[in-house]
Coordinates of C-alpha atoms and ligand atoms in Angstrom, one line a residue:
M1 CA 0.0 0.0 0.0
E2 CA 1.3 3.4 -0.9
R3 CA 1.6 6.1 1.7
G4 CA -1.1 8.8 1.3
K5 CA -2.5 11.9 3.0
L6 CA -4.7 11.4 6.1
C7 CA -7.5 13.7 6.8
I8 CA -9.5 13.3 10.0
V9 CA -13.1 14.5 10.0
V10 CA -14.5 15.5 13.4
P11 CA -18.1 16.7 13.8
C12 CA -18.2 19.2 16.8
H13 CA -21.3 20.3 18.6
N14 CA -20.4 22.3 21.8
E15 CA -17.0 20.6 22.1
E16 CA -14.9 23.6 23.3
Q17 CA -13.7 21.6 26.3
S18 CA -12.9 18.5 24.4
L19 CA -10.8 20.0 21.6
P20 CA -7.6 20.7 23.5
A21 CA -7.5 17.1 24.8
L22 CA -8.2 15.8 21.4
F23 CA -5.2 17.6 19.8
E24 CA -3.0 16.7 22.7
R25 CA -3.8 13.0 22.1
M26 CA -3.5 13.3 18.3
D27 CA -0.1 14.9 18.6
L28 CA 1.0 11.7 20.4
V29 CA -0.6 9.4 17.9
A30 CA 0.4 11.2 14.7
P31 CA 4.1 10.1 14.7
T32 CA 3.0 6.4 15.1
L33 CA 1.2 6.7 11.7
S34 CA 4.2 8.0 9.7
G35 CA 4.6 4.6 8.0
W36 CA 1.3 5.1 6.2
V37 CA 0.7 8.9 6.2
E38 CA 2.4 11.3 3.9
G39 CA 3.1 14.7 5.5
A40 CA 1.2 16.1 8.5
V41 CA -2.1 14.6 9.5
E42 CA -4.9 17.0 8.4
F43 CA -8.1 17.8 10.2
V44 CA -11.5 19.0 9.0
L45 CA -13.5 20.1 12.1
V46 CA -17.1 20.8 11.5
D47 CA -18.8 23.2 13.9
D48 CA -22.4 22.1 13.9
G49 CA -24.0 25.3 15.2
S50 CA -22.3 25.2 18.6
T51 CA -23.4 27.7 21.2
D52 CA -20.3 27.6 23.2
G53 CA -16.8 28.8 22.1
T54 CA -16.2 25.9 19.7
L55 CA -16.0 28.2 16.6
D56 CA -13.5 30.5 18.3
A57 CA -11.4 27.4 19.3
L58 CA -11.5 26.3 15.6
R59 CA -10.4 29.7 14.3
R60 CA -7.5 29.6 16.8
L61 CA -6.5 26.1 15.9
H62 CA -6.6 27.0 12.2
A63 CA -4.4 30.0 12.8
E64 CA -1.9 27.9 14.9
R65 CA -1.8 24.9 12.6
P66 CA -1.9 25.0 8.9
S67 CA -3.1 21.3 8.9
V68 CA -6.4 22.2 10.6
H69 CA -9.4 23.2 8.4
Y70 CA -12.8 23.9 9.5
V71 CA -16.4 24.4 8.3
S72 CA -18.9 26.2 10.5
F73 CA -22.7 25.8 9.9
S74 CA -25.2 28.7 10.2
R75 CA -27.1 26.6 12.9
N76 CA -27.2 23.1 14.2
F77 CA -27.9 20.7 11.3
G78 CA -27.1 17.5 13.1
K79 CA -24.2 15.1 13.2
E80 CA -25.1 13.5 9.8
A81 CA -24.9 16.8 8.0
G82 CA -21.6 17.5 9.8
L83 CA -20.2 14.2 8.6
A84 CA -21.3 14.9 5.0
A85 CA -19.8 18.4 5.1
G86 CA -16.6 17.1 6.6
L87 CA -16.2 14.3 4.1
R88 CA -16.8 16.6 1.2
K89 CA -14.2 19.1 2.4
A90 CA -11.7 16.3 3.0
M91 CA -12.1 15.2 -0.6
E92 CA -11.7 18.8 -1.8
L93 CA -8.4 19.0 0.1
G94 CA -7.1 16.1 -2.0
P95 CA -8.0 12.4 -1.9
G96 CA -6.1 10.1 0.4
F97 CA -7.2 8.3 3.5
V98 CA -10.1 9.8 5.5
A99 CA -10.9 9.0 9.1
V100 CA -14.1 10.0 11.0
M101 CA -13.8 10.5 14.7
D102 CA -15.9 12.1 17.5
A103 CA -14.4 15.1 19.3
D104 CA -15.0 13.7 22.8
L105 CA -12.2 11.1 22.7
Q106 CA -14.7 8.3 23.0
D107 CA -13.0 7.0 19.9
P108 CA -9.5 6.2 21.0
P109 CA -7.2 7.7 18.3
E110 CA -4.6 5.0 19.1
L111 CA -6.7 2.6 17.1
L112 CA -5.8 4.4 13.9
A113 CA -2.6 2.4 13.7
Q114 CA -4.5 -0.8 13.9
M115 CA -6.9 0.5 11.3
F116 CA -4.1 1.3 8.9
A117 CA -2.7 -2.2 9.4
K118 CA -6.1 -3.5 8.2
L119 CA -6.1 -1.3 5.1
E120 CA -2.6 -2.6 4.4
E121 CA -4.1 -6.1 4.4
G122 CA -6.4 -4.9 1.6
F123 CA -9.5 -3.7 3.4
D124 CA -11.1 -0.5 2.1
V125 CA -12.6 0.3 5.5
A126 CA -11.5 -0.3 9.1
A127 CA -14.1 0.5 11.6
A128 CA -14.3 0.3 15.4
Y129 CA -17.1 -1.2 17.4
R130 CA -17.7 -1.3 21.2
T131 CA -17.7 -4.8 22.8
T132 CA -19.4 -3.4 25.9
R133 CA -21.9 -0.7 26.5
A134 CA -20.6 -0.2 30.0
G135 CA -21.5 3.2 31.5
E136 CA -24.6 3.5 29.4
P137 CA -28.1 3.4 31.0
P138 CA -29.3 -0.2 30.8
V139 CA -32.6 0.8 29.2
R140 CA -30.8 2.6 26.4
S141 CA -28.6 -0.4 25.8
W142 CA -31.6 -2.7 25.7
F143 CA -33.4 -0.5 23.1
A144 CA -30.2 -0.2 21.1
E145 CA -29.8 -4.0 20.9
R146 CA -33.4 -4.4 19.9
F147 CA -32.9 -1.7 17.2
Y148 CA -30.1 -3.7 15.7
D149 CA -32.1 -6.9 15.9
V150 CA -35.0 -5.3 14.0
I151 CA -33.0 -3.3 11.4
N152 CA -30.9 -6.3 10.5
R153 CA -33.9 -8.4 10.0
I154 CA -35.9 -6.0 7.9
S155 CA -33.3 -4.2 5.8
D156 CA -30.8 -5.4 3.2
V157 CA -27.9 -3.6 4.7
E158 CA -26.1 -5.2 7.6
M159 CA -25.6 -2.9 10.6
K160 CA -23.2 -4.0 13.4
S161 CA -24.3 -3.6 16.9
G162 CA -22.0 -1.3 18.9
A163 CA -20.5 0.1 15.7
R164 CA -19.5 3.7 16.1
D165 CA -18.9 6.3 13.4
F166 CA -15.2 5.9 14.0
R167 CA -13.6 4.5 10.9
L168 CA -10.7 4.9 8.4
M169 CA -11.6 4.7 4.7
T170 CA -9.9 4.8 1.4
A171 CA -10.7 7.7 -1.0
R172 CA -12.9 5.5 -3.3
T173 CA -15.1 4.6 -0.3
V174 CA -15.6 8.2 0.6
R175 CA -16.4 9.1 -3.0
A176 CA -19.0 6.4 -3.0
I177 CA -20.5 7.7 0.3
L178 CA -20.7 11.2 -1.1
S179 CA -22.3 10.0 -4.3
L180 CA -25.5 9.1 -2.4
P181 CA -27.8 12.0 -3.0
E182 CA -30.3 11.6 -0.2
T183 CA -31.1 14.3 2.3
S184 CA -32.0 12.1 5.2
R185 CA -28.6 10.6 5.9
F186 CA -28.4 7.6 8.2
S187 CA -24.6 7.1 8.1
K188 CA -24.6 3.6 9.7
G189 CA -26.8 2.5 6.8
I190 CA -25.0 4.5 4.1
F191 CA -21.6 3.2 5.2
S192 CA -22.9 -0.3 5.0
W193 CA -24.8 0.3 1.7
V194 CA -21.7 1.4 -0.3
G195 CA -20.1 -2.0 0.4
F196 CA -16.3 -2.6 0.2
E197 CA -14.6 -4.9 2.6
T198 CA -14.8 -3.7 6.2
A199 CA -12.5 -4.8 8.9
W200 CA -14.1 -4.6 12.4
I201 CA -11.9 -3.6 15.3
P202 CA -13.3 -4.2 18.8
Y203 CA -12.6 -2.0 21.8
E204 CA -13.9 -1.3 25.2
N205 CA -16.4 1.5 25.7
I206 CA -14.9 4.7 26.9
E207 CA -17.0 7.4 28.6
R208 CA -17.0 11.0 27.6
E209 CA -14.6 13.1 29.7
H210 CA -15.8 16.7 29.0
G211 CA -19.1 18.2 28.2
S212 CA -22.2 16.0 27.8
S213 CA -23.7 13.9 25.1
S214 CA -25.9 15.8 22.6
W215 CA -28.2 12.8 22.4
S216 CA -31.2 12.4 24.6
F217 CA -33.2 9.1 24.7
F218 CA -35.9 10.7 22.7
S219 CA -33.5 12.0 20.0
L220 CA -31.9 8.5 19.8
A221 CA -35.4 6.9 19.3
R222 CA -36.1 9.3 16.5
Y223 CA -32.7 8.5 15.0
A224 CA -33.5 4.8 15.1
L225 CA -36.9 5.4 13.4
D226 CA -35.1 7.4 10.7
G227 CA -32.8 4.6 10.1
I228 CA -35.6 2.1 9.7
I229 CA -37.5 4.3 7.3
A230 CA -34.4 5.1 5.3
F231 CA -33.3 1.5 4.9
S232 CA -36.4 -0.6 4.9
T233 CA -39.9 -0.7 3.5
V234 CA -40.9 -3.8 5.6
P235 CA -43.2 -1.7 7.9
L236 CA -45.3 -0.8 4.8
E237 CA -45.4 -4.5 3.7
L238 CA -46.4 -5.5 7.3
I239 CA -49.4 -3.1 7.2
S240 CA -50.6 -4.5 3.9
I241 CA -50.3 -8.1 5.2
F242 CA -52.1 -7.1 8.4
G243 CA -54.9 -5.5 6.3
L244 CA -55.2 -8.6 4.2
L245 CA -55.4 -10.8 7.2
V246 CA -58.1 -8.6 8.7
C247 CA -60.1 -8.8 5.5
L248 CA -59.9 -12.6 5.5
V249 CA -61.1 -12.8 9.1
A250 CA -63.9 -10.4 8.3
L251 CA -65.0 -12.5 5.4
V252 CA -65.3 -15.6 7.5
F253 CA -67.1 -13.6 10.1
L254 CA -69.5 -12.2 7.5
V255 CA -70.5 -15.7 6.3
F256 CA -71.0 -16.7 9.9
V257 CA -73.2 -13.7 10.7
L258 CA -75.2 -14.1 7.5
V259 CA -75.9 -17.8 8.0
R260 CA -76.8 -17.2 11.6
A261 CA -79.2 -14.4 10.7
L262 CA -80.8 -16.6 8.1
L263 CA -81.3 -19.6 10.3
F264 CA -82.1 -17.9 13.6
G265 CA -83.4 -14.5 12.7
D266 CA -81.8 -11.2 13.7
P267 CA -81.8 -10.7 17.5
V268 CA -80.5 -7.1 17.9
A269 CA -77.7 -7.5 20.3
G270 CA -73.9 -7.4 20.1
W271 CA -73.2 -3.7 20.7
P272 CA -70.1 -4.5 22.9
S273 CA -68.6 -6.8 20.2
L274 CA -69.3 -4.2 17.5
M275 CA -67.6 -1.5 19.6
C276 CA -64.6 -3.7 20.1
V277 CA -64.2 -4.4 16.4
I278 CA -64.7 -0.7 15.4
L279 CA -62.3 0.6 18.0
L280 CA -59.6 -2.1 17.2
L281 CA -59.8 -1.6 13.4
G282 CA -60.0 2.2 13.8
G283 CA -56.8 2.1 15.8
A284 CA -55.1 -0.2 13.4
I285 CA -56.1 2.0 10.4
L286 CA -54.7 5.1 12.1
F287 CA -51.5 3.3 13.0
G288 CA -51.1 2.1 9.5
L289 CA -51.8 5.6 8.1
G290 CA -49.2 7.0 10.5
I291 CA -46.6 4.7 9.1
V292 CA -47.5 5.6 5.6
G293 CA -47.3 9.2 6.7
L294 CA -43.8 8.7 8.0
Y295 CA -42.6 7.5 4.7
L296 CA -44.5 10.2 2.9
S297 CA -42.8 12.8 5.0
K298 CA -39.4 11.4 4.1
V299 CA -40.4 11.5 0.4
Y300 CA -41.5 15.1 0.9
S301 CA -38.3 16.2 2.5
E302 CA -36.3 14.5 -0.3
V303 CA -38.2 16.1 -3.2
K304 CA -37.7 19.5 -1.8
R305 CA -34.0 19.0 -2.6
R306 CA -32.9 21.3 0.2
P307 CA -29.2 21.3 0.8
L308 CA -28.0 19.3 3.8
Y309 CA -26.5 22.3 5.6
V310 CA -25.7 26.0 5.2
V311 CA -22.1 27.0 5.6
A312 CA -21.5 30.2 7.4
E313 CA -17.7 30.2 7.5
E314 CA -15.0 27.9 6.1
A315 CA -11.2 27.9 6.2
Ligands
UDP1 N1 -22.4 16.1 17.2 C1 -22.7 17.0 16.1 N2 -23.9 17.5 16.0 C2 -25.0 17.2 16.8 C3 -24.7 16.3 17.9 C4 -23.5 15.7 18.0 O1 -21.8 17.3 15.4 O2 -26.1 17.8 16.7 C5 -21.1 15.6 17.4 C6 -20.5 15.7 18.7 O3 -19.8 16.9 18.9 C7 -19.5 14.5 18.8 C8 -20.2 13.5 18.0 O4 -21.2 14.2 17.2 O5 -18.3 14.8 18.3 C9 -20.9 12.5 18.8 O6 -21.8 13.1 19.7 P1 -22.0 12.7 21.2 O7 -20.7 12.5 21.9 O8 -22.9 13.7 21.8 O9 -22.8 11.3 21.1 P2 -22.5 9.9 21.8 O10 -21.0 9.7 21.9 O11 -23.1 10.0 23.1 O12 -23.1 8.9 20.9
MG2 MG1 -19.7 10.9 22.5

């Protein structure tokens, strides 16, 4: 494998406190990568509408180090938009190897050497996954595990439980990722969708040292739902199957009611059973309509062709 440039993309949302520690660690790690990396390790930091001093910190870093570049959004557009902007800028700076890493050092940069070793073996992607979810609320872990069970069963792409957005990729992989035009970007799915051989590197979960996670339980649940809608149409198929089953049951019931009425007359009774059926079916119809609506809303936001983010400042 030829040596090449390395550009590390870091999405940052209120990471003022994490950045000094990140660069301290990276300064220790960078020399260990010299066998694979040509020149200085470059950085693209994406300020995703931070409300603390992150942007000032990025300006300062850029002034001090020529290898640090940044993109600053006009508001918070979410981590996915940050990743897309960072990858795009990394490719503009000149193709080479591109790594994606969180700002909070939950992704140990020391793993980069192992990742390069994997690329040397011929892999296009080396990605890290957590073997434990220690330090995470148990309820969150449980739901996360169920999410992976479900998504892997109902979508064609394979998503690895515990996988983080910490990975090293070849330029052709990044080009493939950027070629996907969709606006609702579920990176875990997109990474898997583009294919290429991926080497998985396990590591123990590390808790965030500074600041706090930008994800609440609710935002994670929405994210999971986005992932399912973006990479599977099975929910739509399930509603159709359910509808069909209800029709069949109703048909049998219809025959039963007709025959009974013909043989035994029509005693006016059965209000409770009627109410049960109406309420149950009404609920099922609304539920089904809601799922259809979710897909429709995604189609709507895709056809609007809005850009993924608005850049306020870039250097
Ligand atoms: N992040 C971002 N925009 C957001 C939320 C998060 O760019 O709206 C960044 C954040 O700065 C961090 C990474 O995404 O570098 C992961 O976020 P966080 O640590 O909050 O998530 P967790 O590690 O808890 O999954
Ligand atoms: Mg984190």
